[in-house]
Short mmCIF file of C-alpha atoms and ligand atoms in Angstrom, two decimals:
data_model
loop_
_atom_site.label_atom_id
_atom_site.label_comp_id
_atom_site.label_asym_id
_atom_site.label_seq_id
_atom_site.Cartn_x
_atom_site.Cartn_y
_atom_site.Cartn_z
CA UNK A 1 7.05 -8.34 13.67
CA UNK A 2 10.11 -6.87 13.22
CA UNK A 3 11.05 -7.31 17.08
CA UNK A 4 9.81 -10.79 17.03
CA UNK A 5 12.41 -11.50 14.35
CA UNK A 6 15.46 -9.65 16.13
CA UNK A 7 14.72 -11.37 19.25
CA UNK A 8 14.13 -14.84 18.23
CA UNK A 9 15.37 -15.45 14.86
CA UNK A 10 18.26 -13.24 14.04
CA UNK A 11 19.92 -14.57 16.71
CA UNK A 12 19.77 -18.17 15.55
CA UNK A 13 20.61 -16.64 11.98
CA UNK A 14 24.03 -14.89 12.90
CA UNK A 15 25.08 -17.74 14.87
CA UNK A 16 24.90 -20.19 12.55
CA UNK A 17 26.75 -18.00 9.90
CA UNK A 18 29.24 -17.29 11.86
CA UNK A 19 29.92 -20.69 12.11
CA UNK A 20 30.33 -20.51 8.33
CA UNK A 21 26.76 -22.15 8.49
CA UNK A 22 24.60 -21.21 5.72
CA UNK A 23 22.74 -23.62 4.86
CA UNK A 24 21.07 -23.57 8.23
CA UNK A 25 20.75 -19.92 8.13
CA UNK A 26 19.19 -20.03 5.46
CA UNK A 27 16.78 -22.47 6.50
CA UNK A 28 15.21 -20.50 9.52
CA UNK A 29 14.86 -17.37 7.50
CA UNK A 30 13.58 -19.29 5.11
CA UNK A 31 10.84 -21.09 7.63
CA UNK A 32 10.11 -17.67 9.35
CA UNK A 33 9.43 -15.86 5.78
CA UNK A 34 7.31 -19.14 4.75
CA UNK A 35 5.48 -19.41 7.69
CA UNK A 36 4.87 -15.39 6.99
CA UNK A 37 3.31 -15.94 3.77
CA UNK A 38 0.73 -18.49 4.70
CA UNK A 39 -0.47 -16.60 7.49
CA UNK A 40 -4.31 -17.23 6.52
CA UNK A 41 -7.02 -15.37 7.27
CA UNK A 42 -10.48 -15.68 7.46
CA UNK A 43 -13.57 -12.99 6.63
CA UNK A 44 -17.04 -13.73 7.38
CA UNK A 45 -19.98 -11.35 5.47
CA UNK A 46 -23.13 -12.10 6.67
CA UNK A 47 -26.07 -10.29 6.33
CA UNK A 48 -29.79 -10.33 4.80
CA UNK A 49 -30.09 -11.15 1.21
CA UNK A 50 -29.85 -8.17 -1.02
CA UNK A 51 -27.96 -6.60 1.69
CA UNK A 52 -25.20 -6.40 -0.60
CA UNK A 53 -22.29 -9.46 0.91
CA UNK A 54 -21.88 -10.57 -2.82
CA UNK A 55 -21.00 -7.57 -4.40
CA UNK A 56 -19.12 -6.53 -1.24
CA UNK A 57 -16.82 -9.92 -0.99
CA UNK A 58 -16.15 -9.21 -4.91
CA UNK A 59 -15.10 -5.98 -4.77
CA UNK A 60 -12.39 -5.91 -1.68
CA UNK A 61 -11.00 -9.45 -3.54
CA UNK A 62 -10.46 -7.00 -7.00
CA UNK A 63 -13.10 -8.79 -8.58
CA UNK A 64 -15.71 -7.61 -10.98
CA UNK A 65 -19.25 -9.39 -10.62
CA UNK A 66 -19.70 -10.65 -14.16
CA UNK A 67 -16.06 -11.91 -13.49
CA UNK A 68 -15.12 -15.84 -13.52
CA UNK A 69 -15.05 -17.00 -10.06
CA UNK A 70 -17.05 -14.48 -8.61
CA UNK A 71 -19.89 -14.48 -6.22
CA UNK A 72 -23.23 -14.44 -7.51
CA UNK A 73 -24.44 -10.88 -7.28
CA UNK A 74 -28.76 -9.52 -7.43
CA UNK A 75 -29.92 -13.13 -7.20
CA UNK A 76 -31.90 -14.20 -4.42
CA UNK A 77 -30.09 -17.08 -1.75
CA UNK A 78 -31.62 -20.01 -2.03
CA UNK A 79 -29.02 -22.31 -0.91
CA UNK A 80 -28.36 -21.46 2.87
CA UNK A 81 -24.43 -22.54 2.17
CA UNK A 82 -21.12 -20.87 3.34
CA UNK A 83 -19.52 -20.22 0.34
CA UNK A 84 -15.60 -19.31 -0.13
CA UNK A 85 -13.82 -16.58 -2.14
CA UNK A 86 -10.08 -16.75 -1.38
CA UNK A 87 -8.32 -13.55 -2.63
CA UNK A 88 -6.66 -14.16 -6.66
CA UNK A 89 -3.30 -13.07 -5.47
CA UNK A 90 -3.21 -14.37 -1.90
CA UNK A 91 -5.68 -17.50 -1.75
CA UNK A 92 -4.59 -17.71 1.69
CA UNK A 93 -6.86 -14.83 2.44
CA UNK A 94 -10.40 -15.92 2.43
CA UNK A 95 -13.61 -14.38 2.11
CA UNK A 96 -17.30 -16.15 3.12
CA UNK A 97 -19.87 -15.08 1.90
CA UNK A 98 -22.27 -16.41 4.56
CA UNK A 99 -26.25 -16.25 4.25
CA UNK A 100 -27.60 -13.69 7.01
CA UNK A 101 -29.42 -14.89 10.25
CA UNK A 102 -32.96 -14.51 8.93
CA UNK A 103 -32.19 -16.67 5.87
CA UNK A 104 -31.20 -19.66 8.43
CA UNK A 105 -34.24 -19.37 10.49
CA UNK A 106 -32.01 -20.40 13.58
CA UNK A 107 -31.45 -18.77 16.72
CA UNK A 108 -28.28 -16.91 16.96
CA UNK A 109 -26.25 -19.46 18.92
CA UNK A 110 -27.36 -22.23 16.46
CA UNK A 111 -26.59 -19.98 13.33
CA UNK A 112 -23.07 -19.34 14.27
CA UNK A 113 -22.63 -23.43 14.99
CA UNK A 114 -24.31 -24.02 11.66
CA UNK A 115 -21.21 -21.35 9.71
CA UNK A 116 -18.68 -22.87 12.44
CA UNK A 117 -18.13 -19.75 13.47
CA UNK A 118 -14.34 -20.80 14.70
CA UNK A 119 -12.96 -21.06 11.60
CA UNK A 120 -13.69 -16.78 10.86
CA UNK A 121 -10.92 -14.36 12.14
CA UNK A 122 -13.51 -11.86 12.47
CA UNK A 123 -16.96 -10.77 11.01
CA UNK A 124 -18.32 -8.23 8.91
CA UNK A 125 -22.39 -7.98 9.01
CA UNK A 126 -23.35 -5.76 6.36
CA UNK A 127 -27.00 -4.45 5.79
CA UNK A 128 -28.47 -1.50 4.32
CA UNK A 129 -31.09 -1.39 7.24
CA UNK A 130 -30.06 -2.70 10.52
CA UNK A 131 -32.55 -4.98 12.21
CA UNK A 132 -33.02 -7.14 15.22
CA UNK A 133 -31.58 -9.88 13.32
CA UNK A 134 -28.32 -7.90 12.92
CA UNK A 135 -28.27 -6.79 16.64
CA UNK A 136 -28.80 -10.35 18.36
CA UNK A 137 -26.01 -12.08 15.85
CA UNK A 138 -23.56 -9.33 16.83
CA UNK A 139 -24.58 -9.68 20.55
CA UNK A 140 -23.89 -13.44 20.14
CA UNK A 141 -20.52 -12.79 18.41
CA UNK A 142 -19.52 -10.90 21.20
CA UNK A 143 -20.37 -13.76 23.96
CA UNK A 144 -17.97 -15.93 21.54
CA UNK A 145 -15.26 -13.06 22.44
CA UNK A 146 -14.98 -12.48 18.66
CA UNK A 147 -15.10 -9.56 16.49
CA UNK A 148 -17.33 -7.84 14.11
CA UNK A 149 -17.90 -4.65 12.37
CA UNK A 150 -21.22 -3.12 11.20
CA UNK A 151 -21.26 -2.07 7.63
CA UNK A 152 -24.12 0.00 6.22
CA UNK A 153 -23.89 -0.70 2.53
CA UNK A 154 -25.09 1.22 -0.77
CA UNK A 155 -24.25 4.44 0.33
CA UNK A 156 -24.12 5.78 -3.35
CA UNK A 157 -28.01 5.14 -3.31
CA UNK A 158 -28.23 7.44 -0.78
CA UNK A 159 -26.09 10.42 -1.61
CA UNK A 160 -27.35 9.89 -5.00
CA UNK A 161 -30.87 10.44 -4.10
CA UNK A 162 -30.41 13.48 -1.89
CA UNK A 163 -27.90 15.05 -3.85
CA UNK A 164 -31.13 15.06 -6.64
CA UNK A 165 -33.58 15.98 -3.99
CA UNK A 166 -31.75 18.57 -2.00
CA UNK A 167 -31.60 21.86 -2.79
CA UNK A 168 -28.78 22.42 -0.92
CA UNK A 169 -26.89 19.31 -0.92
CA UNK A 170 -24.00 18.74 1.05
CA UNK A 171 -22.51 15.16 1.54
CA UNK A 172 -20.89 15.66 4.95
CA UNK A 173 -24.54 16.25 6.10
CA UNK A 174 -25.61 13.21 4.31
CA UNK A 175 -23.63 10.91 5.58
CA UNK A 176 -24.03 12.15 9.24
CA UNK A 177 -27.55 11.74 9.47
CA UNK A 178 -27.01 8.12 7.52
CA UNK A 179 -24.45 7.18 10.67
CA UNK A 180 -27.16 8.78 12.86
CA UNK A 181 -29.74 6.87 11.88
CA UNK A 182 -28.53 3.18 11.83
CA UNK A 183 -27.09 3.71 15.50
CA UNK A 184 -30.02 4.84 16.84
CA UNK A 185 -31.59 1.67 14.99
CA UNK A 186 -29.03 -0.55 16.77
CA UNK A 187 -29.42 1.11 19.85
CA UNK A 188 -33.47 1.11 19.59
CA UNK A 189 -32.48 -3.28 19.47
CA UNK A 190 -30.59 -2.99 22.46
CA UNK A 191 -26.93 -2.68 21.31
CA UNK A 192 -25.24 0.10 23.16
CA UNK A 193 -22.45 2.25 21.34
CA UNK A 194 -22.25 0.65 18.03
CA UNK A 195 -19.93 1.70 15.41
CA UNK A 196 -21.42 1.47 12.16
CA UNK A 197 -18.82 1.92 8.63
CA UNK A 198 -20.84 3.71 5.48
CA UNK A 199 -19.65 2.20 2.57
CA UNK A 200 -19.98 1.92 -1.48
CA UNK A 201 -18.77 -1.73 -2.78
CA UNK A 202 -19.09 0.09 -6.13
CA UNK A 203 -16.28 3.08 -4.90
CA UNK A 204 -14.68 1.54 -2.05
CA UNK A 205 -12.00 4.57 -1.83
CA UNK A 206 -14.96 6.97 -0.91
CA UNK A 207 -16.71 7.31 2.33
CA UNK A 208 -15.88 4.90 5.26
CA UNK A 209 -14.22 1.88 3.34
CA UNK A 210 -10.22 3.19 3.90
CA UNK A 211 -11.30 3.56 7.79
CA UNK A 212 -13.14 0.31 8.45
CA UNK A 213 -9.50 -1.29 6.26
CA UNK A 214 -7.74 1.06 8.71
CA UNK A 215 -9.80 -0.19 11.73
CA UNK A 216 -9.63 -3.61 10.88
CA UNK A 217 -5.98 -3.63 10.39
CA UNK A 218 -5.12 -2.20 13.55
CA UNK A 219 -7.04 -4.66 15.48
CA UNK A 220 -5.82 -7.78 13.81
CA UNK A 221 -2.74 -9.54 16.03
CA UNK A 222 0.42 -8.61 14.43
CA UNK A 223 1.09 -12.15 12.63
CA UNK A 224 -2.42 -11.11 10.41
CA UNK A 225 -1.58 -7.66 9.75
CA UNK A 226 0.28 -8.37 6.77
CA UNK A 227 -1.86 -10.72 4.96
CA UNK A 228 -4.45 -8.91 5.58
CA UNK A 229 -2.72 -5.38 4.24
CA UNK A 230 -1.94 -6.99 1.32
CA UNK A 231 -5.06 -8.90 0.19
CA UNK A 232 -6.49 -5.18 0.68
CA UNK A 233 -7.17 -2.49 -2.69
CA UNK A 234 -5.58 -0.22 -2.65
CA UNK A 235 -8.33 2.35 -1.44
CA UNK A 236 -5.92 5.16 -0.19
CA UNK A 237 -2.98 6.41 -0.94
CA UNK A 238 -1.82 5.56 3.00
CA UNK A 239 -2.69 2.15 2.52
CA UNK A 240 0.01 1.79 -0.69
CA UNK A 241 2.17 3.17 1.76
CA UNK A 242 1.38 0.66 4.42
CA UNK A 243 2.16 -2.19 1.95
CA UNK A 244 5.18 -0.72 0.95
CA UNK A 245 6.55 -0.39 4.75
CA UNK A 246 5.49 -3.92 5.43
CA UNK A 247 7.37 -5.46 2.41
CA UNK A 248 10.73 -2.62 2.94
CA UNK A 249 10.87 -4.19 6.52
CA UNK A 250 11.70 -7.77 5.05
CA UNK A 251 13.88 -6.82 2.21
CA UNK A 252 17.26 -7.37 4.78
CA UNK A 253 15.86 -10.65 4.88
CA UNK A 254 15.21 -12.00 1.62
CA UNK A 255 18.49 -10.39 0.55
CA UNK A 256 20.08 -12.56 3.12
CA UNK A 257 18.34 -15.60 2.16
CA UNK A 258 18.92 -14.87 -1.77
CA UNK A 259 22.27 -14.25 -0.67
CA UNK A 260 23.22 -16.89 1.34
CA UNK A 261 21.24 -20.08 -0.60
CA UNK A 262 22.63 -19.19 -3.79
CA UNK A 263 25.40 -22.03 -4.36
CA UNK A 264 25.49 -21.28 -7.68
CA UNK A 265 26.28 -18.24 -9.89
CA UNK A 266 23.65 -16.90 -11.89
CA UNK A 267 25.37 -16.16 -15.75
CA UNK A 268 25.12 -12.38 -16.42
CA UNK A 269 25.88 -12.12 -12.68
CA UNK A 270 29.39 -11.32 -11.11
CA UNK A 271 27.81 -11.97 -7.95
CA UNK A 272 25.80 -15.10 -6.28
CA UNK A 273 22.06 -15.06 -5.69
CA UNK A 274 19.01 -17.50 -5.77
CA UNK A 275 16.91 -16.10 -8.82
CA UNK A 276 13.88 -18.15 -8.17
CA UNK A 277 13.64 -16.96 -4.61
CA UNK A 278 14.10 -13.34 -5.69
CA UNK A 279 11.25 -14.01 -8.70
CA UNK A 280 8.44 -14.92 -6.29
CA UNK A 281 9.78 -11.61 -3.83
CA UNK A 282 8.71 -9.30 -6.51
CA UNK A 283 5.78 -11.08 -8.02
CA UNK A 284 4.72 -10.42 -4.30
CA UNK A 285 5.45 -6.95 -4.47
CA UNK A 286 3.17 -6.43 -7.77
CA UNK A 287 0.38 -8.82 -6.50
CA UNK A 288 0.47 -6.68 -3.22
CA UNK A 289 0.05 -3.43 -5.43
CA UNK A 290 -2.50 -4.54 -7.55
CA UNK A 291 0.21 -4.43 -10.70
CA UNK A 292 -0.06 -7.58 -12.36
CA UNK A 293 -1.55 -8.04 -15.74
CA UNK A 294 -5.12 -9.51 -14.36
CA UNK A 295 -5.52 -6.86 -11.57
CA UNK A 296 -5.19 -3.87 -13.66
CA UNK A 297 -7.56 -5.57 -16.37
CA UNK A 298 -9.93 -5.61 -13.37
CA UNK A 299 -9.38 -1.96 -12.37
CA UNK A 300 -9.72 -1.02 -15.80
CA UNK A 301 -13.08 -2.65 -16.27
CA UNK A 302 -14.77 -1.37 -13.48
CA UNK A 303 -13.08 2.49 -13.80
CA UNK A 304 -13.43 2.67 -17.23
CA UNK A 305 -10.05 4.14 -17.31
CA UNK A 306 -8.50 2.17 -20.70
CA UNK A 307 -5.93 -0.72 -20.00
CA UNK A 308 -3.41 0.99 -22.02
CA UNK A 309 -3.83 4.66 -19.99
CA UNK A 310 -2.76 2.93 -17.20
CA UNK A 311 -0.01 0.68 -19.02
CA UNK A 312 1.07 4.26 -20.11
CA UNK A 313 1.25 5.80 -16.52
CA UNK A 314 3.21 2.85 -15.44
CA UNK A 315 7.29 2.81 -14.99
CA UNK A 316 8.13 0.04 -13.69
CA UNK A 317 9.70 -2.88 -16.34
CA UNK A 318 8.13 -5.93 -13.57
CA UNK A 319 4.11 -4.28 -13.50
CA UNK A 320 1.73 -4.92 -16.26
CA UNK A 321 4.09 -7.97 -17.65
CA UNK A 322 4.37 -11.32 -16.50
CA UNK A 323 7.49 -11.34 -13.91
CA UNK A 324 10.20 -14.29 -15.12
CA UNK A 325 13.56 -15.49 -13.87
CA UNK A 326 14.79 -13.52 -17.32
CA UNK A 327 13.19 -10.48 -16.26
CA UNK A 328 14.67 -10.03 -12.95
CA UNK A 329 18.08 -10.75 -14.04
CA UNK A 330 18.05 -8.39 -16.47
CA UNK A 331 17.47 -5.93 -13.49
CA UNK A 332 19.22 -7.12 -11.26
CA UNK A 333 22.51 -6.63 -13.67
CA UNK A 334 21.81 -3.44 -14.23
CA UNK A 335 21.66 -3.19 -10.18
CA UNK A 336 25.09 -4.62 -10.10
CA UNK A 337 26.76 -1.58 -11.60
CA UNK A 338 25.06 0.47 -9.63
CA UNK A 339 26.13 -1.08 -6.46
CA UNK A 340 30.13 -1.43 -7.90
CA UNK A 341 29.43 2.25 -7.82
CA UNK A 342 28.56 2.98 -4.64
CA UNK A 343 31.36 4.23 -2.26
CA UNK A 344 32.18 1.92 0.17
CA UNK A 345 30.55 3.64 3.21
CA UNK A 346 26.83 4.13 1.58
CA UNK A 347 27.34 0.35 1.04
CA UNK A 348 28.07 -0.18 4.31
CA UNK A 349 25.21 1.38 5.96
CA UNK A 350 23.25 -1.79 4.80
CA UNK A 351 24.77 -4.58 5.58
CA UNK A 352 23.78 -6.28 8.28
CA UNK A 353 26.35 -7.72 10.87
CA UNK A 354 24.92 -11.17 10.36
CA UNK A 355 26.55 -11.22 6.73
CA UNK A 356 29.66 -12.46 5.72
CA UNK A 357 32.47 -11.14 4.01
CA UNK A 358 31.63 -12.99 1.25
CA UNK A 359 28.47 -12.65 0.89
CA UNK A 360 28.39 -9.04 1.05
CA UNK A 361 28.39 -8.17 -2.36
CA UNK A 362 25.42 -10.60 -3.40
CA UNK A 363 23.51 -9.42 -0.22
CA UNK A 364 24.02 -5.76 -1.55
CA UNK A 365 23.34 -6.15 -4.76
CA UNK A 366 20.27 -7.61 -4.00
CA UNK A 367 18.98 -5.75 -1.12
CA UNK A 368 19.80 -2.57 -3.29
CA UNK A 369 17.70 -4.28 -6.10
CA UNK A 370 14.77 -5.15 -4.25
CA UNK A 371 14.61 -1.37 -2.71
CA UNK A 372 14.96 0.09 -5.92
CA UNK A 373 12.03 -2.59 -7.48
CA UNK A 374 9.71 -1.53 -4.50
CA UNK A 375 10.10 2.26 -4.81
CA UNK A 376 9.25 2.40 -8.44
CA UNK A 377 5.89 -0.29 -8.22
CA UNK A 378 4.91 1.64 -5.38
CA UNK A 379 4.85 4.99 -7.42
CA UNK A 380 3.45 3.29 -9.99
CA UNK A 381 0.57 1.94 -7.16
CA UNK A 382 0.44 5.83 -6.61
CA UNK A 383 -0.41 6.73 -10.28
CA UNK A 384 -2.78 4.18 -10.95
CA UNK A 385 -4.91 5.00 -7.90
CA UNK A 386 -4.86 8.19 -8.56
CA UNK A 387 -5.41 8.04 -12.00
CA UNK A 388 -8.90 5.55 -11.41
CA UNK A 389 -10.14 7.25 -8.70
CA UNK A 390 -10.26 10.49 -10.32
CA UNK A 391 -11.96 8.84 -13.00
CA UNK A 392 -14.31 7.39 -10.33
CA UNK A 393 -15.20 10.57 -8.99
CA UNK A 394 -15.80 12.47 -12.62
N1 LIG B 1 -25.92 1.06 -5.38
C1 LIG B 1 -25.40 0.00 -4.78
N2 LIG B 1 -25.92 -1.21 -5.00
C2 LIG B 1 -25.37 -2.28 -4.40
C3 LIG B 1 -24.23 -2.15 -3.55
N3 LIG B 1 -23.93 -3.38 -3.09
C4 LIG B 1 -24.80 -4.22 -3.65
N4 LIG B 1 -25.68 -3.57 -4.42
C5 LIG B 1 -26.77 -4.15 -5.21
O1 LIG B 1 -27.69 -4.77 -4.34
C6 LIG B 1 -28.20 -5.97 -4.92
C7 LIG B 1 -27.95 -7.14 -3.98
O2 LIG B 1 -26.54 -7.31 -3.84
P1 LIG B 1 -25.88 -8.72 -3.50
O3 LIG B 1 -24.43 -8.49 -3.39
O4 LIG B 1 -26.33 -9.76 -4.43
O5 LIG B 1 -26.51 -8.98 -2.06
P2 LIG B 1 -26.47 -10.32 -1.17
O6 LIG B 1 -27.77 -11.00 -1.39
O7 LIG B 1 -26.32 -9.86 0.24
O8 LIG B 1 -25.32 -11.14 -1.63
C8 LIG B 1 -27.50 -6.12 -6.25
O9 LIG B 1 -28.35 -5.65 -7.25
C9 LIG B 1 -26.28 -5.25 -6.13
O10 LIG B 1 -25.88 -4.72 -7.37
C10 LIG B 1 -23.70 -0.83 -3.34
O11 LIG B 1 -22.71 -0.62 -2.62
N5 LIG B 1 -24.31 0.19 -4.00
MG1 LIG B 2 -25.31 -13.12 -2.34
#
């Protein structure tokens, strides 16, 4: 992504400044950082009912089932409808919870006409026993030249039981013989080398959840990535990292674009930048970690770790608050000084050529800011998992 935007759009970018330009500048970043954020993307869960789609779809969204605007979980399907859960914090990102094969009673190739099967980036079929069913959707997925990923869900059940029946229990073992078995029962239906993820929608840091997230990500095209990494939990302590990289990568550009729309000075300010621009770039950043208000409710809820532990373990003045124009000023001053106090060649390492001399001081201000802002949620990302899913695991 970030090659795309030296090679097509940074050109464009310095050009236009240095024809003392900005307002066109500022309208292709701004276009290439739109277009960015309403990437969408599109999750099929299919699967048998009771299979466990419902509970699955809430939990990656953040979502506790007895939540408003959740999917109905434990209930028998008796509708045979496609129903659609965008993501609280990135509605763009969509997840369908669509009724399995067998509750259609169509043949494969019908069934995926009947969902419009176009409309999905990829699919995830989920079942806690695979059958023929399972098999002959996913070969017909494939003859569509589209992707899907096995899930074997409830895992907890499993481990659980053994872990009360075994003498010796070990999980490793567990879970080997669990992968064993549901590839030999896709093979025994005719599907070659499957690759089947074990997961827990009620823990989905444990077992195979961070490496189907993992999987998935990697095999997205680039433009999805980022949606996608961000609409994600934050099941792993790589993935926080992941979301941090992807929004560090684009600070340079929304401090240019702050930098360069803002006609007018901002009181409290010395220097120039566009306030409402920089609000929704950190509301982003706390949506993408999971730090706003609602989302740690939700974590709270369904850890059990108190609201106010976590409020406690938090640093950062933008998470667990609602993030306003006031807010962010009152940061970014404090910024200021620190950036009149930086010597001029640690400034200098971070301007980009495309700035001009007069904007330099708003773009560092800002760009120093917005590092500083992302640093501290993303520790405070770092606490929170750790602090819930040590809780989980006690
Ligand atoms: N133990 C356990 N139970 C689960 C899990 N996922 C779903 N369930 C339970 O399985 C039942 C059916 O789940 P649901 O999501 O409604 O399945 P759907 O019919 O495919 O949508 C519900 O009672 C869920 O609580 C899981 O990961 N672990
Ligand atoms: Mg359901």
């Amino acid at each position: 992504m970030e090659n795309m935007f030296s090679r097509s759009v940074d050109p464009e970018i310095r050009e236009a400044l240095l024809n003392n330009d900005e307002a066109s500048a500022a309208a292709v970043l701004q276009q290439y950082l739109q277009e960015q954020e309403n990437i969408p993307l599109n999750i099929a869960v299919t699967g048998d009912t009771g299979s466990g789609k419902s509970t699955f779809v809430n939990t990656i969204r953040g979502v506790g089932d007895d939540a408003e605007g959740a999917a109905p979980t434990g209930v028998v399907e008796t509708t045979k409808e496609v129903t659609h859960y965008p993501h609280p914090n990135f509605p763009k990102v969509i997840f369908w919870d669509v009724p399995g094969i067998g509750t259609m009673n169509f043949p494969a190739e019908k069934y995926l006409e009947l969902v419009e099967f176009e409309r999905f980036d990829f699919f995830i079929i989920i079942s806690d026993r695979f059958r023929e069913n399972d098999v002959k959707l996913a070969k017909e997925i494939q003859k569509k030249k589209m992707k899907f990923y096995f899930v074997r869900s409830k895992i907890d059940n499993n481990v659980r039981d053994k872990r009360r029946s075994q003498r010796e229990f070990s999980e490793e073992r567990t879970l080997t013989q669990i992968r064993k078995t549901c590839i030999q029962s896709l093979q025994d239906q005719g599907f070659e080398s499957p690759q089947v993820f074990l997961v827990s929608s009620f823990d989905l840091h444990l077992y195979d959840f961070p490496l189907l997230a993992e999987t998935l990500e990697r095999e997205l095209p680039d433009l999805k990535r980022e949606a996608f990494q961000l609409a994600m939990p934050n099941t792993s302590l790589e993935m926080i990292d992941k979301k941090k990289k992807a929004f560090k990568s684009k600070i340079k550009y929304w401090a240019t674009l702050s930098a360069a729309v803002a006609g007018v000075p901002v009181p409290g300010l010395s220097v120039a930048v566009d306030l409402s621009l920089l609000v929704g770039v950190v509301t982003r950043f706390v949506f993408g970690f999971g730090l706003d208000i609602s989302s740690l409710k939700k974590i709270s809820h369904y850890t059990g770790v108190p609201y106010e532990e976590l409020k406690a373990i938090i640093k950062s003045p933008l998470a667990a608050t609602v993030v306003t124009p006031a807010l962010v000023l009152n940061l970014l001053a404090q910024t200021e000084s620190l950036v009149a106090l930086m010597t001029a060649e640690e400034g200098s390492r971070f301007i980009p050529i495309l700035i001009p001399v007069t904007m330099t001081l708003s773009f560092l201000t800002i760009y120093k800011a917005l590092n500083i802002f992302l640093d501290v949620l993303a520790d405070d990302a770092r606490r929170v998992f750790e602090k819930t899913t040590l809780n989980c695991r006690g």
